[in-house]
CSV table of C-alpha atoms in Angstrom, one decimal:
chain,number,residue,atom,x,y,z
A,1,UNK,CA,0.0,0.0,0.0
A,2,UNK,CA,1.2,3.6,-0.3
A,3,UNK,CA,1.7,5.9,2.5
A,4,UNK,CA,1.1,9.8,2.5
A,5,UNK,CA,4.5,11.8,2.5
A,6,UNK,CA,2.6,14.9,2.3
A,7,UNK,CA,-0.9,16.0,2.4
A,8,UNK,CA,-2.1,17.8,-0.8
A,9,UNK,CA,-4.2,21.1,0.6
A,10,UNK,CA,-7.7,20.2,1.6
A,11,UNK,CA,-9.1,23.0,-1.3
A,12,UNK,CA,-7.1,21.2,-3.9
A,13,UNK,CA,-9.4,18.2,-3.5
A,14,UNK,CA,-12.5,20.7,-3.0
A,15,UNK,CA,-11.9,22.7,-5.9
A,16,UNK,CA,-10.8,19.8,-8.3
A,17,UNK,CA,-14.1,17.2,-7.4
A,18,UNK,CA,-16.1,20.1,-7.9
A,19,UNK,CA,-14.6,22.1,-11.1
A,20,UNK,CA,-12.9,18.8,-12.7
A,21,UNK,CA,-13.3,20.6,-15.9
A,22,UNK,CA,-10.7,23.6,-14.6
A,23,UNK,CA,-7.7,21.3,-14.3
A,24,UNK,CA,-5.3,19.4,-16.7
A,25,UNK,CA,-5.0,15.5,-16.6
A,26,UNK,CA,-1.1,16.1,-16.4
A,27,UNK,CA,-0.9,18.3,-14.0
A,28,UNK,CA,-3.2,16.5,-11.7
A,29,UNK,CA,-1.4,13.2,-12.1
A,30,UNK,CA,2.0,15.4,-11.4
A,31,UNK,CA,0.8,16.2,-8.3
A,32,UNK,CA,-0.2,12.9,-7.0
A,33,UNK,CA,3.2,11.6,-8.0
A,34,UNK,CA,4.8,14.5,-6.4
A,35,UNK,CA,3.1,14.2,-3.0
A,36,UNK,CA,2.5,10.5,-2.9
A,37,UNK,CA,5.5,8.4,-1.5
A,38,UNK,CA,5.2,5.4,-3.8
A,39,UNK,CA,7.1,2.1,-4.2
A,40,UNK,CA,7.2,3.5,-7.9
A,41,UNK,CA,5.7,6.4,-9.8
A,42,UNK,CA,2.6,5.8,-11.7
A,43,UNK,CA,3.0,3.9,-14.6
A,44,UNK,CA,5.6,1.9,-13.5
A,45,UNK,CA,3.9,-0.4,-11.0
A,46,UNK,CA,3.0,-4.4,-11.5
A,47,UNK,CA,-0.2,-3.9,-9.2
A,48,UNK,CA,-2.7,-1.2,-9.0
A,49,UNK,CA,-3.0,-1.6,-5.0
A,50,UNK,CA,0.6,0.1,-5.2
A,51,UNK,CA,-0.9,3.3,-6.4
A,52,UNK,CA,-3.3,5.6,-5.1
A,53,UNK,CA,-5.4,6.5,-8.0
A,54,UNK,CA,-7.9,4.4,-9.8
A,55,UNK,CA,-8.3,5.8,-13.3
A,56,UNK,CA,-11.6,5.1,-15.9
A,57,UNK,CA,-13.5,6.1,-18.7
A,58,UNK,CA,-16.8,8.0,-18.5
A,59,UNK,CA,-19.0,6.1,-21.5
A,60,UNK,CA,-19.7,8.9,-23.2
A,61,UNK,CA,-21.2,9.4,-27.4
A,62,UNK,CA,-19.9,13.8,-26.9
A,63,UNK,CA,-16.3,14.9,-27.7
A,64,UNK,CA,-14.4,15.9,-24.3
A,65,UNK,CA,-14.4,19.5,-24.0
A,66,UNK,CA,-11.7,18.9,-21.3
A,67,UNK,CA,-9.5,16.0,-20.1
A,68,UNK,CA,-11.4,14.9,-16.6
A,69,UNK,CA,-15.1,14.8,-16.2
A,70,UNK,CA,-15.2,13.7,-12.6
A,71,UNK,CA,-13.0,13.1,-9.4
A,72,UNK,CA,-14.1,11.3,-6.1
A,73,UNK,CA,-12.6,10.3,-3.0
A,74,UNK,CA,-14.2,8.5,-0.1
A,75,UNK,CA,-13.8,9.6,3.0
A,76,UNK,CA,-11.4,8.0,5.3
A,77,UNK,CA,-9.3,6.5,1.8
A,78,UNK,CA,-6.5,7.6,-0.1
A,79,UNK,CA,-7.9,6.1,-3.1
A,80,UNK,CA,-8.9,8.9,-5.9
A,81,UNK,CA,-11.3,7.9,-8.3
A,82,UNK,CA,-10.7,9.9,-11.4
A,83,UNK,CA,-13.1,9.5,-15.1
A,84,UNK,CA,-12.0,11.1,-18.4
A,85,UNK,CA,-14.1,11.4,-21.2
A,86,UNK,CA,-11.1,10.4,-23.8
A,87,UNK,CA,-8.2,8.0,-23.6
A,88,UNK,CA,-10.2,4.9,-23.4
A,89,UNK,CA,-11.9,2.3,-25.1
A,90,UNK,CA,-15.2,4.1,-25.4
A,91,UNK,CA,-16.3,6.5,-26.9
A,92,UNK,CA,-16.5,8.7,-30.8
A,93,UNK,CA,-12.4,8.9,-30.4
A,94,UNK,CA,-12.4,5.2,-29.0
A,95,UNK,CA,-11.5,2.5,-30.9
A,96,UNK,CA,-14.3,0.3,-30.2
A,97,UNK,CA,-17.6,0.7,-32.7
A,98,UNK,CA,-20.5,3.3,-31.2
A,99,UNK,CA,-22.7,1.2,-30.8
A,100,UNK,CA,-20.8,-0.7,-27.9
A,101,UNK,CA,-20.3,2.5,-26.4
A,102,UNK,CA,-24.5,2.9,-26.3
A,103,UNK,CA,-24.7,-0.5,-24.8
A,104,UNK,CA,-22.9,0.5,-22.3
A,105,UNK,CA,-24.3,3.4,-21.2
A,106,UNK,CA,-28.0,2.2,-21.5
A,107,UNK,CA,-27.1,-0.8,-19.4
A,108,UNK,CA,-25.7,2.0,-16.7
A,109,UNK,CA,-28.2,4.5,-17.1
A,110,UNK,CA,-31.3,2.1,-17.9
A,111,UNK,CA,-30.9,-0.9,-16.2
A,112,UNK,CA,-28.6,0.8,-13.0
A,113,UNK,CA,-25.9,-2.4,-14.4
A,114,UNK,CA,-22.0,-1.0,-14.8
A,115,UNK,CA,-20.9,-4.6,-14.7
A,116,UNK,CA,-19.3,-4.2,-18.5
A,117,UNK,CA,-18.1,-0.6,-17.7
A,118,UNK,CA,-16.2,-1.5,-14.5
A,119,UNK,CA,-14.8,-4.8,-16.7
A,120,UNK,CA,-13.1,-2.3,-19.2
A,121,UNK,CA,-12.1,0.3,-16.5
A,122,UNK,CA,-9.8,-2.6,-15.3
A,123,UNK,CA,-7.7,-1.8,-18.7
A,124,UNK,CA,-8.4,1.6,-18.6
A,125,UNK,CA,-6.5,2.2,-15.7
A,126,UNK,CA,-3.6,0.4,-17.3
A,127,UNK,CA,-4.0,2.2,-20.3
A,128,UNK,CA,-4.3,5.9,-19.1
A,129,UNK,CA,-1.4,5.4,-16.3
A,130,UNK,CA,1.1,3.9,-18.9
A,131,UNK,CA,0.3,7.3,-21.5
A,132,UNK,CA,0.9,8.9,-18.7
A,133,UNK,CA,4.3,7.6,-18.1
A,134,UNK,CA,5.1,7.9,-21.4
A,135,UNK,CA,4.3,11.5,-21.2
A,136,UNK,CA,6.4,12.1,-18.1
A,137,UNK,CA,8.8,10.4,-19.2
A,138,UNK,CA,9.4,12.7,-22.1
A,139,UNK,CA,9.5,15.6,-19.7
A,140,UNK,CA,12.9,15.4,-18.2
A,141,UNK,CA,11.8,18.7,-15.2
A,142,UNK,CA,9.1,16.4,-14.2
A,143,UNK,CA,11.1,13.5,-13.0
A,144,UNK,CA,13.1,15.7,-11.1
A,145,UNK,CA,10.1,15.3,-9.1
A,146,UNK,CA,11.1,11.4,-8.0
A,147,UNK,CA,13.0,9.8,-5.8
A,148,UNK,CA,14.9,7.6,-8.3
A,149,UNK,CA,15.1,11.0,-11.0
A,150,UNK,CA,17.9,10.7,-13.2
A,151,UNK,CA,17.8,14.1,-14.9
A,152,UNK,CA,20.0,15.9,-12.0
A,153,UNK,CA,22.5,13.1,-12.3
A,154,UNK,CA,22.8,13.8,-16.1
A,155,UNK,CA,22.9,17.6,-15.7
A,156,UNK,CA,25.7,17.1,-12.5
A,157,UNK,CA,28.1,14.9,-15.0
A,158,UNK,CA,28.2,17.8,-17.4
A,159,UNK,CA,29.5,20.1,-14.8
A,160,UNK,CA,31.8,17.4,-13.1
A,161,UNK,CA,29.4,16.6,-10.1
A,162,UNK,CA,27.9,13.3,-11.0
A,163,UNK,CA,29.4,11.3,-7.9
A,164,UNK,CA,27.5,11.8,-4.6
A,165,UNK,CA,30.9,12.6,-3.1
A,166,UNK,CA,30.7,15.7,-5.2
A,167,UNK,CA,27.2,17.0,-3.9
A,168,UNK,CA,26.4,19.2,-1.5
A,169,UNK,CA,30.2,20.7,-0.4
A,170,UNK,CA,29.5,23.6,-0.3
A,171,UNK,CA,27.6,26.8,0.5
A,172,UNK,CA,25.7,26.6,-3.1
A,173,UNK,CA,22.6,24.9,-3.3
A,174,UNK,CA,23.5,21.8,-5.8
A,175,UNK,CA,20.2,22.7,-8.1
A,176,UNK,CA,21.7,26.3,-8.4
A,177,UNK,CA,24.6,24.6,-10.0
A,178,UNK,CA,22.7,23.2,-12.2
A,179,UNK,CA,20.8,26.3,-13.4
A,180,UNK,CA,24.3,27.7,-14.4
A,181,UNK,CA,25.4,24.7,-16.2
A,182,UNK,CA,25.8,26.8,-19.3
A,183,UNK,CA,28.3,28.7,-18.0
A,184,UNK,CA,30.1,25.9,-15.9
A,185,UNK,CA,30.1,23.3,-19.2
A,186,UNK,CA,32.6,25.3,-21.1
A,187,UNK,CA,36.1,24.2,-21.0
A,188,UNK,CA,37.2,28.1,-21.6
A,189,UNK,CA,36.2,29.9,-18.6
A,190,UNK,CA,35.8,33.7,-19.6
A,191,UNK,CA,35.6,36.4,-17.5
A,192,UNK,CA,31.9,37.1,-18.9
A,193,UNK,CA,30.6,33.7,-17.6
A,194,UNK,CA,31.9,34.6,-14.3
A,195,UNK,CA,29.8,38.1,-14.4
A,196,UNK,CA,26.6,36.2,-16.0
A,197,UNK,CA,26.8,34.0,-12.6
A,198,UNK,CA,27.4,36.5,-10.1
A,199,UNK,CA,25.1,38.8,-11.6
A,200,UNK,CA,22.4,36.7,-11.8
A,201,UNK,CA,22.9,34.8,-8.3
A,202,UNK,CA,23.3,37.8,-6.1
A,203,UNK,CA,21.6,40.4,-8.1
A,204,UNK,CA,24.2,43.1,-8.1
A,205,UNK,CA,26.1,45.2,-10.7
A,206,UNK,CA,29.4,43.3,-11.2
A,207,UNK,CA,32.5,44.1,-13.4
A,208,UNK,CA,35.9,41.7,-13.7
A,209,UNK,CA,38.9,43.6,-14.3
A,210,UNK,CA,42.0,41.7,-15.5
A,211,UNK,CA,45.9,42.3,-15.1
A,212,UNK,CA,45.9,43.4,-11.3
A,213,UNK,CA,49.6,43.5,-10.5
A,214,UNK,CA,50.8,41.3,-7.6
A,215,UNK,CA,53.9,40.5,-5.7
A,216,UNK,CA,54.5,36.7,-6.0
A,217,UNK,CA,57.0,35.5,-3.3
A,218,UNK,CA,60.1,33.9,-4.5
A,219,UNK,CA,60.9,30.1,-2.4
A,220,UNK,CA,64.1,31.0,-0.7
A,221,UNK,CA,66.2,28.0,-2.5
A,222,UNK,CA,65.5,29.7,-5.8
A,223,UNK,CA,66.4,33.1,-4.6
A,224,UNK,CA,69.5,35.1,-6.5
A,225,UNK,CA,72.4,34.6,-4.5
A,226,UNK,CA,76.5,34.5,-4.7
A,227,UNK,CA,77.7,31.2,-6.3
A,228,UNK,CA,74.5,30.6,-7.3
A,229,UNK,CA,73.1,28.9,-10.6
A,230,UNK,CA,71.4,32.0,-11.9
A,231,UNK,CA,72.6,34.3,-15.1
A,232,UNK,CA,72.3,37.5,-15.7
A,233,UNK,CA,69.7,38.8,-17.8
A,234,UNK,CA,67.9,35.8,-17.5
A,235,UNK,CA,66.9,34.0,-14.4
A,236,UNK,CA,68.8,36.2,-12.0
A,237,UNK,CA,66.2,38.3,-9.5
A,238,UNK,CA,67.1,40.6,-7.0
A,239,UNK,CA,65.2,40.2,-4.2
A,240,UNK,CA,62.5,37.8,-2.3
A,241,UNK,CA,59.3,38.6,-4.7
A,242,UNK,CA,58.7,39.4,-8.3
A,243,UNK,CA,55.6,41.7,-9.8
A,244,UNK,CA,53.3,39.8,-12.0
A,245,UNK,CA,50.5,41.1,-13.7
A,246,UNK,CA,49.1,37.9,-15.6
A,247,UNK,CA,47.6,35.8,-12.6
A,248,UNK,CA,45.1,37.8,-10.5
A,249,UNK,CA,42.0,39.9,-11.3
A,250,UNK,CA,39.6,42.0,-9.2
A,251,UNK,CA,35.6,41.6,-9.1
A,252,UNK,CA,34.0,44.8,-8.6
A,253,UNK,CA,30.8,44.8,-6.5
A,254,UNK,CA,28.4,47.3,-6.5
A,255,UNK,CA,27.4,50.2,-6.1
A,256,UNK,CA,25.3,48.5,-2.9
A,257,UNK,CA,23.5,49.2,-0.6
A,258,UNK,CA,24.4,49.2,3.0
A,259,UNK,CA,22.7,46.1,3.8
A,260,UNK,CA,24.2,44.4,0.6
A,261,UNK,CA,27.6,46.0,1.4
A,262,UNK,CA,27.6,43.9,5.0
A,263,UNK,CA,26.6,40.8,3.5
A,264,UNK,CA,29.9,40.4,1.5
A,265,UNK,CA,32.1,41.4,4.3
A,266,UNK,CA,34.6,39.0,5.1
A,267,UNK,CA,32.4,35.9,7.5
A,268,UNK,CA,29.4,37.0,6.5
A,269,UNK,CA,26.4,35.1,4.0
A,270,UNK,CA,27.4,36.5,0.6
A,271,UNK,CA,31.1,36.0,1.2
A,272,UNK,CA,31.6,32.3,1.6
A,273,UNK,CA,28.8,32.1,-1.3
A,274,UNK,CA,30.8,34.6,-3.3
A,275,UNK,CA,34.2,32.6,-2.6
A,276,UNK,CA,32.4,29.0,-3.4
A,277,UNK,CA,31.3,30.2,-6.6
A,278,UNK,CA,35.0,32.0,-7.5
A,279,UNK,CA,36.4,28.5,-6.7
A,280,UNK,CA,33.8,26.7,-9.1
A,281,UNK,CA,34.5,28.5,-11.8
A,282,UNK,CA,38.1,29.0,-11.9
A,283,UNK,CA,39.8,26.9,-9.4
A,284,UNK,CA,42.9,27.9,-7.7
A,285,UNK,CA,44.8,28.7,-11.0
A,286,UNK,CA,44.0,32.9,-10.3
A,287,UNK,CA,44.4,35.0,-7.4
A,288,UNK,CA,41.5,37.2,-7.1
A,289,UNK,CA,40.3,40.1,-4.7
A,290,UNK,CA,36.8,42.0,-4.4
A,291,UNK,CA,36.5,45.4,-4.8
A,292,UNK,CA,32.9,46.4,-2.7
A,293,UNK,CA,31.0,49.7,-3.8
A,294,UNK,CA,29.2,51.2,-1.2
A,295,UNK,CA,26.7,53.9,-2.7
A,296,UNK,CA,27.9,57.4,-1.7
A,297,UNK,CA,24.5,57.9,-0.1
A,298,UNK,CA,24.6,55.4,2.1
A,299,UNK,CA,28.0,56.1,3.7
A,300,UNK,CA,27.4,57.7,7.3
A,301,UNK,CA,29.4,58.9,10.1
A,302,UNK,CA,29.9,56.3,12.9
A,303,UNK,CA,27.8,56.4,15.7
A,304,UNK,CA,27.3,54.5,19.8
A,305,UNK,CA,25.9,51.6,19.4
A,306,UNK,CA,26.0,51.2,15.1
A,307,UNK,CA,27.2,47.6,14.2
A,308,UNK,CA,29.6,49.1,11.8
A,309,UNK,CA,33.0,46.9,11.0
A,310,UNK,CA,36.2,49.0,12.4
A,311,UNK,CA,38.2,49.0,8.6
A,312,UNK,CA,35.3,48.0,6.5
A,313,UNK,CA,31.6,49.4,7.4
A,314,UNK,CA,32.9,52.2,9.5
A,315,UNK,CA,33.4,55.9,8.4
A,316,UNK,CA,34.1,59.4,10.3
A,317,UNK,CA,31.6,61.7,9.0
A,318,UNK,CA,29.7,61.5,5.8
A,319,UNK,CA,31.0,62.8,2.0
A,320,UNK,CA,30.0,65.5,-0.2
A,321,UNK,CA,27.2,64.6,-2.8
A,322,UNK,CA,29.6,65.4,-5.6
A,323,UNK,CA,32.4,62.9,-4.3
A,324,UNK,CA,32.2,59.3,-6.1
A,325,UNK,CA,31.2,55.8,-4.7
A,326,UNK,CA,33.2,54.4,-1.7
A,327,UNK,CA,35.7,52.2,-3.5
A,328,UNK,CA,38.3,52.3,-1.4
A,329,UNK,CA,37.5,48.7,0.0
A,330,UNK,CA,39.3,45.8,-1.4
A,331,UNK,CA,39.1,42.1,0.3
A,332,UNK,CA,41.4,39.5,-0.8
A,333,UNK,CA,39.3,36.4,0.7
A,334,UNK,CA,41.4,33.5,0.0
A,335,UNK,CA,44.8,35.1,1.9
A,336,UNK,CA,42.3,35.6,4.9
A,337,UNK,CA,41.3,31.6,5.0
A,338,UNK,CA,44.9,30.6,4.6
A,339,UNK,CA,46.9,30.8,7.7
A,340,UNK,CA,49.5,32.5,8.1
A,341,UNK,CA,53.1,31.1,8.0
């Protein structure tokens, strides 16, 4: 037998027994298969007792104006009783001849006998549920709806999370992964996918600006010194670090608003989100910092008992109208999760 994992809502039931005519077939039968915690989704079960909808055929000689006609359910059962007027044996778009479907109905309506009726409902049932599996079948978003759904397994092996051990490790909901797939399939990652992402995930203004210089350090055993292996001109460097231009890039954020300015601060919601998303997309091949905006409107002088961050939130009086955006704010995330040596 099934058992209930969630209730549909009480006026779902009201307004579908009595308007059957508003709703769609598909979308009723979606919404059984959603809510219901079956063995197996409809369609795919050996025995109708595994499924908690009895489907039949309404003998009927008028076209259907719509795909139900009626929908019971007794009270104190899960069973739901549902007729259609097409889809069955019955019927002008049957394939039986009209005159068995006039039998039929004059030994129900005449004679109060729905003995050959209930026969044919028995492959009805069969019938409708398998066209309907065919149907959902073909629609990749509804499966997505199952326990056993394959669709988010084929989307995650296109972005290189198709093991479970690659699910759910980080701050980003797995699903939003997959709604950025486009962006994530491409073996070229460009600085506008990046912006697409951000920019659509934390609805902000973002820019990407490449060729921020940098001062790499320099492993002290390959450091210039006397009697060394170096040459002149070539591979000698004076000095602990070199500049490099080629390796890092900046994300500008904003202009924000206060509250949106706080959220990417560093331990904050946006920021581990922002950093998850950095990593996704490029990897650790770049170093990157954030550049945050803060709206010149919203800057204001520090006051007793504000929440402001002391070197990121906090300012001594306000600016001039005419001065720019704050930009004066620049993170670099990644040096402040790795420890210091």
């Amino acid at each position: 037998m099934t058992t209930i994992k969630k209730e549909l809502p009480e006026k779902f039931w009201e307004d579908l027994q009595s308007f059957p005519y508003n709703y769609n077939f598909y979308h009723v039968m979606r919404s059984i298969d959603a809510y219901y915690q079956l063995r197996k989704p409809v369609g795919r079960n050996s025995q109708p007792s595994h499924e908690p909808v009895r489907l039949r055929q309404e003998p009927s000689m008028s076209f259907a104006p719509s795909n139900l006609t009626n929908v019971s359910r007794k009270d104190g059962s899960n069973t739901i009783n549902i007729s259609l007027l097409g889809f069955g044996l019955f019927g002008p778009n049957g394939p039986l001849p009209l005159h068995i479907t006039e039998y039929v109905r004059e030994r129900i309506f005449h004679h109060k006998d729905a003995t050959l009726s209930a026969f044919a409902d028995i492959f009805h049932h069969r019938l409708i549920s398998l066209f309907y599996r065919a149907w959902a079948n073909a629609q990749s978003t509804i499966n997505i709806e199952l326990k056993d759904e394959s669709f988010s397994r084929h989307i995650a092996s296109l972005i290189g999370l198709g093991f479970n051990s690659s699910r759910n490790r980080d701050s980003i909901d797995d699903y939003t992964k997959f709604y950025f797939s486009g962006h994530l399939t491409r073996q070229t990652r460009n600085p506008e996918g990046l912006i697409q992402i951000l920019r659509r995930y934390f609805n902000i203004p973002v820019r990407l600006q490449e060729y921020i210089p940098q001062w790499i350090k320099i492993p002290e055993h390959q450091q210039f010194r006397l009697n060394g292996d170096c040459s002149l001109g070539s591979f000698a460097v004076i000095g602990s670090q070199i500049k490099d231009v080629q390796h890092k890039f900046r994300l500008l954020l904003g202009p924000l608003s206060q509250q949106k300015f706080n959220s990417f601060l560093p331990n904050h919601e946006n920021s581990q989100q922002l950093i998850d998303w950095v990593r996704l997309y490029i990897g650790f091949e770049f170093a990157w910092d954030v550049c945050l905006i803060l709206k010149n409107e919203e800057i204001k002088g520090i006051q007793l008992g504000d929440q402001s961050a002391l070197g990121f939130s906090s300012f001594l009086g306000t600016r001039k109208t005419a001065i720019d955006d704050f930009k004066e704010l620049i993170i670099d995330y990644e040096s402040r999760l790795t420890p210091a040596i």
